[in-house]
Amino acid sequence: MYNVNKVRADFPILSREVYGKPLVYLDNGATTQKPRQVVEAMVDEYYNVNANVHRGVHFLSQQATDLHEASREVVRAFIHARSTNEIIFTRGTTESINLLAFSLGEAMVKEGDEVVVSAMEHHSNIVPWQMMCERKGALLRVIPMTDEGELQLDALEELLTERTRIVCCTQVSNVLGTVNPVKEIVRMAHDKGIPVLVDGAQSVPHMQVDMQDLDCDFFAFSGHKVYGPTGVGVLYGKEAWLEKLPPYQGGGEMIKNVTFQKTTYNALPYKFEAGTPDYVATHALAKALNYVNDLGMENIEAHERELTLYALEQLQRIEGMRIIGRARQHDAVISFLVGDIHHLDMGTLLDRLGIAVRTGHHCAEPLMRRLGIEGTVRASFSLYNTKEEVDVLVDGIERIRKMF
Ligand code: 7TS
């Protein structure tokens, strides 16, 4: 049995108060809280192991390198990649996508080519592609979506042409909670020989992701959204693809030999990892993934599904409640507006009640424009949230609604 109170005891921050009220943390889509196991691993490494990786013959450097590389294996197993050569450590989803947009752009995008993104992407899966398109004279094309917040795959079929260089799509929308049929999208793109990047920032914390099953060519996620530290993330890429792409940044680690005339590059994955990596963060990320493994992703999914369904049911009872995003496949993210109460007012007043939600455009301005709204209030749930917290949220919204 999943014991949420036992889980909560691993997260010291959850027992603090804000404005004299117990904290109700429902901003997990932005970042998750960290269990002791993760924070203690970082403290322990800085106190007892710290040394730069991959370059020292001395004991500490060997030990830090071993922890760092063991973490790569934990990540590989977690997403079921074939090889650790396919696991590139980055600073997060954003850097992963910038890396790919740059390297893929250099390798294979020419004037008149096209990049396909979806209507519900986070800015970090739009802007890097747009920047690359501007450099290369290429065009950004968009998979449209329905009013319910589901992508229109029949329209995607039309968008995939001999000019398409890559399709980039989020697995779970950070605003609508839509779970996109990325496996189907991958199949459609592969039928035409086009690679696919899946943005896993909002899926990795909530569901089993399996690179062999999805068969996507690239996959990006952030450590801090899956109970790990900030400043570390992953770009997965199929080895054959990564071999074809040029490095993103130059510096230490990514080279084999350097002369003033010419530099040769290191093998995978180091070719894409210039400079000292955040080896303390990679080690702590592995601790976070192990934490999730120990709880069992299927248990986490079941807990979050029950919580989300309960929240949807309770929220819908509120007069004037408008849930934004009614996809059939829905993850632990609920966006809403109530009557004509501005999302910022709602967020600010909920905060005074100790409830942390996110408000605004959620770094998805094109999606807001598509929906014809400026922003939403967003509650996003995680493995440590409870039905009691949902009740506090619902009561809070009711109080605020009556005030207006
Ligand atoms: N992609 C998606 C789908 C996201 O939700 C986010 C962050 C990112 C990419 C970028 O991740 P980063 O770790 O590199 O910043 N989303 C949010 C959010 O919804 N609220 O704050 C950050």
Tab-separated table of C-alpha atoms and ligand atoms in Angstrom:
chain	number	residue	atom	x	y	z
A	1	MET	CA	0.000	0.000	0.000
A	2	TYR	CA	1.158	3.499	-0.882
A	3	ASN	CA	1.582	5.399	2.363
A	4	VAL	CA	1.526	9.079	1.478
A	5	ASN	CA	2.188	10.221	5.059
A	6	LYS	CA	5.307	8.114	5.212
A	7	VAL	CA	6.360	9.599	1.854
A	8	ARG	CA	5.736	13.141	3.120
A	9	ALA	CA	8.052	12.554	6.061
A	10	ASP	CA	10.926	12.326	3.558
A	11	PHE	CA	10.289	15.934	2.456
A	12	PRO	CA	11.124	18.321	5.331
A	13	ILE	CA	9.796	21.401	3.509
A	14	LEU	CA	6.259	19.974	3.479
A	15	SER	CA	5.936	20.470	7.203
A	16	ARG	CA	6.729	24.177	7.167
A	17	GLU	CA	4.191	26.961	7.393
A	18	VAL	CA	3.710	30.059	5.268
A	19	TYR	CA	1.797	33.064	6.692
A	20	GLY	CA	1.132	30.893	9.745
A	21	LYS	CA	-0.686	28.297	7.607
A	22	PRO	CA	0.469	24.798	6.701
A	23	LEU	CA	2.098	24.859	3.288
A	24	VAL	CA	0.030	23.271	0.525
A	25	TYR	CA	2.481	22.903	-2.323
A	26	LEU	CA	0.686	22.503	-5.659
A	27	ASP	CA	3.312	23.948	-7.980
A	28	ASN	CA	5.040	20.699	-8.829
A	29	GLY	CA	4.928	21.390	-12.556
A	30	ALA	CA	7.370	24.232	-11.937
A	31	THR	CA	9.632	22.251	-9.634
A	32	THR	CA	9.266	19.409	-7.149
A	33	GLN	CA	10.445	19.347	-3.550
A	34	LYS	CA	13.439	17.215	-2.625
A	35	PRO	CA	13.502	14.217	-0.312
A	36	ARG	CA	16.197	13.946	2.367
A	37	GLN	CA	17.848	11.149	0.384
A	38	VAL	CA	18.669	13.638	-2.395
A	39	VAL	CA	19.794	16.557	-0.238
A	40	GLU	CA	21.862	14.329	2.039
A	41	ALA	CA	23.618	12.764	-0.947
A	42	MET	CA	24.682	16.240	-2.064
A	43	VAL	CA	25.886	17.276	1.381
A	44	ASP	CA	27.737	14.000	1.757
A	45	GLU	CA	29.455	14.325	-1.589
A	46	TYR	CA	30.592	17.893	-0.937
A	47	TYR	CA	31.798	17.005	2.569
A	48	ASN	CA	33.463	13.707	1.787
A	49	VAL	CA	34.149	13.083	-1.872
A	50	ASN	CA	34.347	16.334	-3.800
A	51	ALA	CA	36.889	16.392	-6.652
A	52	ASN	CA	36.673	17.145	-10.346
A	53	VAL	CA	35.704	14.178	-12.500
A	54	HIS	CA	37.427	12.432	-15.417
A	55	ARG	CA	40.786	14.082	-14.922
A	56	GLY	CA	42.457	13.113	-11.687
A	57	VAL	CA	44.454	9.997	-10.923
A	58	HIS	CA	43.891	10.649	-7.236
A	59	PHE	CA	41.474	8.770	-5.031
A	60	LEU	CA	38.781	11.429	-4.654
A	61	SER	CA	38.651	12.159	-8.356
A	62	GLN	CA	38.252	8.467	-9.098
A	63	GLN	CA	35.497	8.191	-6.530
A	64	ALA	CA	33.629	11.267	-7.805
A	65	THR	CA	33.972	9.946	-11.365
A	66	ASP	CA	32.584	6.573	-10.339
A	67	LEU	CA	29.549	8.214	-8.705
A	68	HIS	CA	29.003	10.426	-11.755
A	69	GLU	CA	29.214	7.546	-14.228
A	70	ALA	CA	27.111	5.255	-12.047
A	71	SER	CA	24.448	7.976	-12.211
A	72	ARG	CA	24.514	7.833	-15.978
A	73	GLU	CA	23.710	4.137	-15.738
A	74	VAL	CA	20.820	4.861	-13.325
A	75	VAL	CA	19.394	7.350	-15.835
A	76	ARG	CA	19.877	4.890	-18.702
A	77	ALA	CA	17.973	2.182	-16.859
A	78	PHE	CA	15.275	4.624	-15.709
A	79	ILE	CA	14.333	5.604	-19.260
A	80	HIS	CA	15.357	2.246	-20.732
A	81	ALA	CA	17.932	3.561	-23.191
A	82	ARG	CA	20.190	1.059	-24.932
A	83	SER	CA	23.500	2.514	-23.842
A	84	THR	CA	24.994	5.101	-21.502
A	85	ASN	CA	26.513	6.624	-24.657
A	86	GLU	CA	23.013	7.889	-25.325
A	87	ILE	CA	22.718	9.772	-22.013
A	88	ILE	CA	24.054	13.322	-22.191
A	89	PHE	CA	24.027	15.339	-18.998
A	90	THR	CA	22.901	18.933	-19.461
A	91	ARG	CA	21.618	21.715	-17.194
A	92	GLY	CA	18.008	20.764	-17.876
A	93	THR	CA	15.335	20.368	-20.539
A	94	THR	CA	16.003	23.858	-21.865
A	95	GLU	CA	19.691	23.237	-22.416
A	96	SER	CA	18.974	19.787	-23.858
A	97	ILE	CA	16.718	21.295	-26.507
A	98	ASN	CA	19.116	24.164	-27.256
A	99	LEU	CA	21.906	21.625	-27.709
A	100	LEU	CA	19.839	19.568	-30.119
A	101	ALA	CA	18.487	22.545	-32.051
A	102	PHE	CA	22.015	23.867	-32.566
A	103	SER	CA	23.709	20.587	-33.460
A	104	LEU	CA	20.924	19.247	-35.648
A	105	GLY	CA	20.609	22.631	-37.328
A	106	GLU	CA	24.330	22.659	-38.129
A	107	ALA	CA	24.273	19.077	-39.398
A	108	MET	CA	21.206	19.002	-41.572
A	109	VAL	CA	19.026	22.110	-41.868
A	110	LYS	CA	19.137	24.264	-44.977
A	111	GLU	CA	17.155	27.164	-46.374
A	112	GLY	CA	13.547	26.195	-47.047
A	113	ASP	CA	13.598	23.237	-44.626
A	114	GLU	CA	10.945	22.906	-41.944
A	115	VAL	CA	10.723	22.098	-38.245
A	116	VAL	CA	7.413	20.919	-36.797
A	117	VAL	CA	6.406	21.758	-33.205
A	118	SER	CA	3.025	21.414	-31.506
A	119	ALA	CA	0.544	24.113	-30.510
A	120	MET	CA	1.027	23.329	-26.822
A	121	GLU	CA	4.800	23.557	-26.461
A	122	HIS	CA	6.618	25.283	-23.617
A	123	HIS	CA	8.720	28.212	-24.868
A	124	SER	CA	11.809	26.064	-24.431
A	125	ASN	CA	10.571	23.745	-27.184
A	126	ILE	CA	9.714	26.651	-29.490
A	127	VAL	CA	12.314	29.382	-29.171
A	128	PRO	CA	15.502	27.293	-29.701
A	129	TRP	CA	13.957	25.905	-32.902
A	130	GLN	CA	12.864	29.359	-34.002
A	131	MET	CA	16.384	30.712	-33.409
A	132	MET	CA	17.853	27.881	-35.465
A	133	CYS	CA	15.265	28.419	-38.223
A	134	GLU	CA	16.175	32.092	-38.364
A	135	ARG	CA	19.863	31.233	-38.706
A	136	LYS	CA	19.237	28.666	-41.419
A	137	GLY	CA	16.370	30.289	-43.309
A	138	ALA	CA	14.090	27.432	-42.291
A	139	LEU	CA	10.425	27.544	-41.298
A	140	LEU	CA	8.576	26.579	-38.125
A	141	ARG	CA	5.322	24.674	-38.693
A	142	VAL	CA	2.741	23.962	-35.985
A	143	ILE	CA	0.586	20.893	-35.232
A	144	PRO	CA	-2.828	22.379	-34.394
A	145	MET	CA	-5.022	21.244	-31.509
A	146	THR	CA	-8.714	21.011	-30.688
A	147	ASP	CA	-10.504	23.240	-28.169
A	148	GLU	CA	-10.333	20.325	-25.731
A	149	GLY	CA	-6.542	20.416	-25.951
A	150	GLU	CA	-5.782	17.393	-28.113
A	151	LEU	CA	-3.352	17.487	-31.018
A	152	GLN	CA	-4.843	16.981	-34.474
A	153	LEU	CA	-2.885	14.129	-35.957
A	154	ASP	CA	-4.682	14.284	-39.308
A	155	ALA	CA	-3.205	17.775	-39.705
A	156	LEU	CA	0.222	16.444	-38.696
A	157	GLU	CA	0.073	13.973	-41.571
A	158	GLU	CA	-0.149	16.952	-43.943
A	159	LEU	CA	2.724	18.785	-42.246
A	160	LEU	CA	5.195	15.938	-42.707
A	161	THR	CA	6.930	16.478	-46.055
A	162	GLU	CA	10.340	15.959	-47.632
A	163	ARG	CA	11.276	19.372	-46.197
A	164	THR	CA	10.585	18.351	-42.579
A	165	ARG	CA	13.832	17.896	-40.620
A	166	ILE	CA	12.424	17.097	-37.169
A	167	VAL	CA	9.167	16.918	-35.194
A	168	CYS	CA	9.282	18.268	-31.624
A	169	CYS	CA	6.477	17.537	-29.219
A	170	THR	CA	5.878	17.481	-25.502
A	171	GLN	CA	4.701	14.215	-23.981
A	172	VAL	CA	2.606	16.014	-21.352
A	173	SER	CA	1.427	19.625	-21.571
A	174	ASN	CA	2.520	21.729	-18.585
A	175	VAL	CA	-0.661	23.808	-18.944
A	176	LEU	CA	-3.436	21.477	-20.096
A	177	GLY	CA	-2.207	18.223	-18.613
A	178	THR	CA	-2.819	16.575	-21.990
A	179	VAL	CA	-0.896	13.340	-22.478
A	180	ASN	CA	-0.001	13.396	-26.163
A	181	PRO	CA	0.095	10.226	-28.285
A	182	VAL	CA	3.829	10.575	-28.848
A	183	LYS	CA	4.273	6.939	-29.821
A	184	GLU	CA	1.815	7.464	-32.658
A	185	ILE	CA	3.538	10.729	-33.629
A	186	VAL	CA	6.895	8.925	-33.719
A	187	ARG	CA	5.423	6.214	-35.942
A	188	MET	CA	3.954	8.779	-38.335
A	189	ALA	CA	7.221	10.722	-38.577
A	190	HIS	CA	9.343	7.584	-38.955
A	191	ASP	CA	7.153	6.436	-41.845
A	192	LYS	CA	8.596	9.433	-43.664
A	193	GLY	CA	12.114	9.070	-42.267
A	194	ILE	CA	11.797	12.108	-39.960
A	195	PRO	CA	13.303	12.092	-36.435
A	196	VAL	CA	11.306	13.092	-33.343
A	197	LEU	CA	12.247	14.917	-30.145
A	198	VAL	CA	9.966	14.272	-27.183
A	199	ASP	CA	9.979	16.852	-24.370
A	200	GLY	CA	9.665	14.716	-21.262
A	201	ALA	CA	9.897	17.512	-18.675
A	202	GLN	CA	6.328	16.904	-17.462
A	203	SER	CA	6.095	13.157	-18.137
A	204	VAL	CA	9.189	11.684	-16.490
A	205	PRO	CA	7.978	12.528	-12.952
A	206	HIS	CA	4.581	10.929	-13.514
A	207	MET	CA	4.797	7.895	-15.779
A	208	GLN	CA	7.083	5.140	-16.913
A	209	VAL	CA	8.953	6.354	-19.989
A	210	ASP	CA	10.657	3.772	-22.129
A	211	MET	CA	12.902	4.762	-25.016
A	212	GLN	CA	12.599	1.324	-26.633
A	213	ASP	CA	8.825	1.469	-26.513
A	214	LEU	CA	8.466	5.131	-27.587
A	215	ASP	CA	11.189	4.725	-30.215
A	216	CYS	CA	11.706	8.526	-30.296
A	217	ASP	CA	15.098	9.702	-31.538
A	218	PHE	CA	15.644	12.309	-28.833
A	219	PHE	CA	14.153	12.869	-25.385
A	220	ALA	CA	14.749	15.693	-22.902
A	221	PHE	CA	13.969	16.117	-19.207
A	222	SER	CA	14.959	18.104	-16.100
A	223	GLY	CA	16.223	16.705	-12.805
A	224	HIS	CA	14.495	19.291	-10.646
A	225	LYS	CA	11.015	18.278	-11.808
A	226	VAL	CA	11.601	14.676	-10.751
A	227	TYR	CA	12.719	15.294	-7.130
A	228	GLY	CA	16.345	15.866	-8.133
A	229	PRO	CA	18.474	18.981	-7.827
A	230	THR	CA	18.332	22.057	-10.020
A	231	GLY	CA	20.958	22.547	-12.684
A	232	VAL	CA	20.980	19.040	-14.102
A	233	GLY	CA	18.998	17.402	-16.871
A	234	VAL	CA	19.315	14.896	-19.642
A	235	LEU	CA	19.296	14.721	-23.397
A	236	TYR	CA	18.767	11.195	-24.627
A	237	GLY	CA	19.594	10.569	-28.270
A	238	LYS	CA	19.852	7.408	-30.296
A	239	GLU	CA	23.531	6.651	-30.736
A	240	ALA	CA	23.373	6.665	-34.538
A	241	TRP	CA	21.923	10.179	-34.447
A	242	LEU	CA	24.326	11.535	-31.852
A	243	GLU	CA	27.270	10.190	-33.862
A	244	LYS	CA	26.095	12.262	-36.836
A	245	LEU	CA	25.723	15.558	-34.969
A	246	PRO	CA	28.533	18.053	-34.298
A	247	PRO	CA	29.289	19.246	-30.739
A	248	TYR	CA	27.286	22.087	-29.197
A	249	GLN	CA	29.901	23.749	-26.987
A	250	GLY	CA	33.668	23.516	-27.114
A	251	GLY	CA	36.008	23.169	-24.139
A	252	GLY	CA	37.459	20.562	-21.837
A	253	GLU	CA	36.026	17.017	-21.739
A	254	MET	CA	34.606	17.111	-25.252
A	255	ILE	CA	37.958	16.788	-27.050
A	256	LYS	CA	40.282	13.960	-28.025
A	257	ASN	CA	43.230	16.030	-29.303
A	258	VAL	CA	43.712	19.757	-29.630
A	259	THR	CA	46.241	21.642	-31.717
A	260	PHE	CA	45.971	25.225	-32.889
A	261	GLN	CA	45.301	23.832	-36.342
A	262	LYS	CA	42.610	21.290	-35.543
A	263	THR	CA	40.676	19.623	-32.740
A	264	THR	CA	39.301	16.108	-32.768
A	265	TYR	CA	36.334	15.303	-30.584
A	266	ASN	CA	35.792	12.833	-27.778
A	267	ALA	CA	33.557	9.781	-28.016
A	268	LEU	CA	29.922	9.792	-26.919
A	269	PRO	CA	28.529	11.004	-24.632
A	270	TYR	CA	31.468	13.311	-23.771
A	271	LYS	CA	31.460	14.978	-27.187
A	272	PHE	CA	28.395	16.897	-25.955
A	273	GLU	CA	29.593	17.577	-22.397
A	274	ALA	CA	32.055	20.462	-22.528
A	275	GLY	CA	33.442	21.679	-19.211
A	276	THR	CA	33.130	20.413	-15.643
A	277	PRO	CA	29.761	18.743	-15.269
A	278	ASP	CA	27.643	19.246	-12.168
A	279	TYR	CA	28.760	15.852	-10.867
A	280	VAL	CA	27.212	16.436	-7.441
A	281	ALA	CA	23.875	17.072	-9.109
A	282	THR	CA	24.140	14.018	-11.370
A	283	HIS	CA	24.810	11.847	-8.331
A	284	ALA	CA	21.829	13.400	-6.540
A	285	LEU	CA	19.656	12.943	-9.633
A	286	ALA	CA	20.419	9.235	-9.492
A	287	LYS	CA	19.331	9.262	-5.829
A	288	ALA	CA	16.072	10.942	-6.873
A	289	LEU	CA	15.409	8.376	-9.597
A	290	ASN	CA	16.183	5.593	-7.150
A	291	TYR	CA	13.750	7.182	-4.724
A	292	VAL	CA	11.058	7.007	-7.410
A	293	ASN	CA	12.061	3.433	-8.261
A	294	ASP	CA	11.805	2.415	-4.615
A	295	LEU	CA	8.280	3.819	-4.330
A	296	GLY	CA	7.408	2.215	-7.672
A	297	MET	CA	6.278	4.305	-10.627
A	298	GLU	CA	3.063	2.280	-10.922
A	299	ASN	CA	2.205	3.184	-7.310
A	300	ILE	CA	3.005	6.838	-7.905
A	301	GLU	CA	0.861	6.836	-11.043
A	302	ALA	CA	-2.065	5.234	-9.228
A	303	HIS	CA	-1.806	7.719	-6.348
A	304	GLU	CA	-1.608	10.726	-8.661
A	305	ARG	CA	-4.417	9.474	-10.899
A	306	GLU	CA	-6.744	9.097	-7.937
A	307	LEU	CA	-5.762	12.519	-6.637
A	308	THR	CA	-6.242	14.229	-10.024
A	309	LEU	CA	-9.645	12.634	-10.589
A	310	TYR	CA	-10.688	13.655	-7.082
A	311	ALA	CA	-9.475	17.210	-7.682
A	312	LEU	CA	-11.282	17.471	-11.036
A	313	GLU	CA	-14.481	16.227	-9.423
A	314	GLN	CA	-14.272	18.636	-6.473
A	315	LEU	CA	-13.196	21.639	-8.525
A	316	GLN	CA	-16.067	21.203	-10.963
A	317	ARG	CA	-18.546	21.746	-8.135
A	318	ILE	CA	-17.386	25.334	-7.765
A	319	GLU	CA	-19.708	27.872	-9.367
A	320	GLY	CA	-18.138	29.527	-12.410
A	321	MET	CA	-15.337	26.943	-12.592
A	322	ARG	CA	-13.811	26.573	-16.014
A	323	ILE	CA	-11.256	23.782	-16.417
A	324	ILE	CA	-8.835	24.614	-19.239
A	325	GLY	CA	-7.840	21.406	-21.012
A	326	ARG	CA	-10.321	18.548	-21.358
A	327	ALA	CA	-8.184	15.962	-23.100
A	328	ARG	CA	-9.190	12.325	-22.655
A	329	GLN	CA	-5.644	11.481	-21.557
A	330	HIS	CA	-4.991	13.809	-18.634
A	331	ASP	CA	-2.017	13.975	-16.306
A	332	ALA	CA	-1.607	15.504	-12.823
A	333	VAL	CA	-1.905	19.124	-14.013
A	334	ILE	CA	-5.133	21.124	-13.769
A	335	SER	CA	-5.474	24.613	-15.211
A	336	PHE	CA	-8.562	26.657	-14.428
A	337	LEU	CA	-10.283	30.012	-14.259
A	338	VAL	CA	-13.189	30.936	-11.997
A	339	GLY	CA	-15.846	33.406	-13.188
A	340	ASP	CA	-14.111	36.602	-14.162
A	341	ILE	CA	-11.594	36.503	-11.319
A	342	HIS	CA	-8.166	37.330	-12.728
A	343	HIS	CA	-5.732	34.409	-12.468
A	344	LEU	CA	-3.181	36.593	-10.687
A	345	ASP	CA	-5.719	37.686	-8.042
A	346	MET	CA	-6.699	34.071	-7.486
A	347	GLY	CA	-3.074	32.974	-7.170
A	348	THR	CA	-2.183	35.816	-4.811
A	349	LEU	CA	-5.146	35.169	-2.512
A	350	LEU	CA	-4.563	31.407	-2.505
A	351	ASP	CA	-0.968	32.104	-1.535
A	352	ARG	CA	-2.202	33.983	1.557
A	353	LEU	CA	-3.980	30.798	2.549
A	354	GLY	CA	-0.723	28.868	2.307
A	355	ILE	CA	-1.515	27.358	-1.075
A	356	ALA	CA	1.208	27.527	-3.713
A	357	VAL	CA	-0.152	27.407	-7.259
A	358	ARG	CA	1.227	28.863	-10.446
A	359	THR	CA	-0.520	31.597	-12.416
A	360	GLY	CA	0.087	33.217	-15.781
A	361	HIS	CA	0.936	31.957	-19.244
A	362	HIS	CA	3.177	29.125	-17.967
A	363	CYS	CA	5.805	29.877	-20.620
A	364	ALA	CA	3.325	28.891	-23.319
A	365	GLU	CA	2.190	32.198	-24.829
A	366	PRO	CA	1.236	30.729	-28.240
A	367	LEU	CA	-1.002	28.228	-26.433
A	368	MET	CA	-2.669	31.049	-24.467
A	369	ARG	CA	-3.283	32.893	-27.724
A	370	ARG	CA	-4.811	29.733	-29.214
A	371	LEU	CA	-7.116	29.425	-26.199
A	372	GLY	CA	-7.971	33.129	-26.301
A	373	ILE	CA	-6.937	33.720	-22.690
A	374	GLU	CA	-4.120	35.558	-20.951
A	375	GLY	CA	-3.339	32.969	-18.368
A	376	THR	CA	-4.668	30.357	-15.985
A	377	VAL	CA	-4.332	29.251	-12.397
A	378	ARG	CA	-2.565	25.901	-12.346
A	379	ALA	CA	-2.508	23.242	-9.657
A	380	SER	CA	-0.023	20.467	-10.374
A	381	PHE	CA	0.160	17.402	-8.169
A	382	SER	CA	2.921	15.114	-7.133
A	383	LEU	CA	3.589	11.907	-5.259
A	384	TYR	CA	3.367	13.629	-1.851
A	385	ASN	CA	0.083	15.527	-2.301
A	386	THR	CA	-3.067	14.445	-0.490
A	387	LYS	CA	-6.845	14.647	-0.838
A	388	GLU	CA	-6.845	16.860	2.269
A	389	GLU	CA	-4.693	19.328	0.345
A	390	VAL	CA	-7.154	19.236	-2.547
A	391	ASP	CA	-9.904	20.040	-0.028
A	392	VAL	CA	-7.903	23.018	1.268
A	393	LEU	CA	-7.530	24.242	-2.325
A	394	VAL	CA	-11.236	23.854	-3.067
A	395	ASP	CA	-12.227	25.629	0.186
A	396	GLY	CA	-9.758	28.401	-0.614
A	397	ILE	CA	-11.179	28.937	-4.078
A	398	GLU	CA	-14.720	29.005	-2.651
A	399	ARG	CA	-13.725	31.647	-0.097
A	400	ILE	CA	-12.116	33.790	-2.757
A	401	ARG	CA	-15.043	33.372	-5.137
A	402	LYS	CA	-17.424	34.611	-2.424
A	403	MET	CA	-15.214	37.630	-1.773
A	404	PHE	CA	-15.518	38.734	-5.402
B	1	7TS	N1	9.235	21.703	-21.233
B	1	7TS	C1	8.120	21.624	-20.481
B	1	7TS	C2	6.949	20.842	-20.971
B	1	7TS	C3	8.089	22.286	-19.248
B	1	7TS	O1	6.987	22.211	-18.502
B	1	7TS	C4	9.217	23.018	-18.813
B	1	7TS	C5	9.227	23.803	-17.530
B	1	7TS	C6	10.350	23.025	-19.625
B	1	7TS	C7	10.320	22.370	-20.822
B	1	7TS	C8	11.607	23.723	-19.236
B	1	7TS	O2	12.232	23.080	-18.187
B	1	7TS	P1	13.535	23.677	-17.489
B	1	7TS	O3	13.772	22.778	-16.339
B	1	7TS	O4	14.633	23.611	-18.496
B	1	7TS	O5	13.203	25.079	-17.099
B	1	7TS	N2	7.958	24.157	-17.075
B	1	7TS	C9	7.673	24.997	-16.080
B	1	7TS	C10	6.363	25.232	-15.641
B	1	7TS	O6	5.371	24.696	-16.112
B	1	7TS	N3	6.408	26.128	-14.631
B	1	7TS	O7	7.672	26.468	-14.416
B	1	7TS	C11	8.475	25.781	-15.300
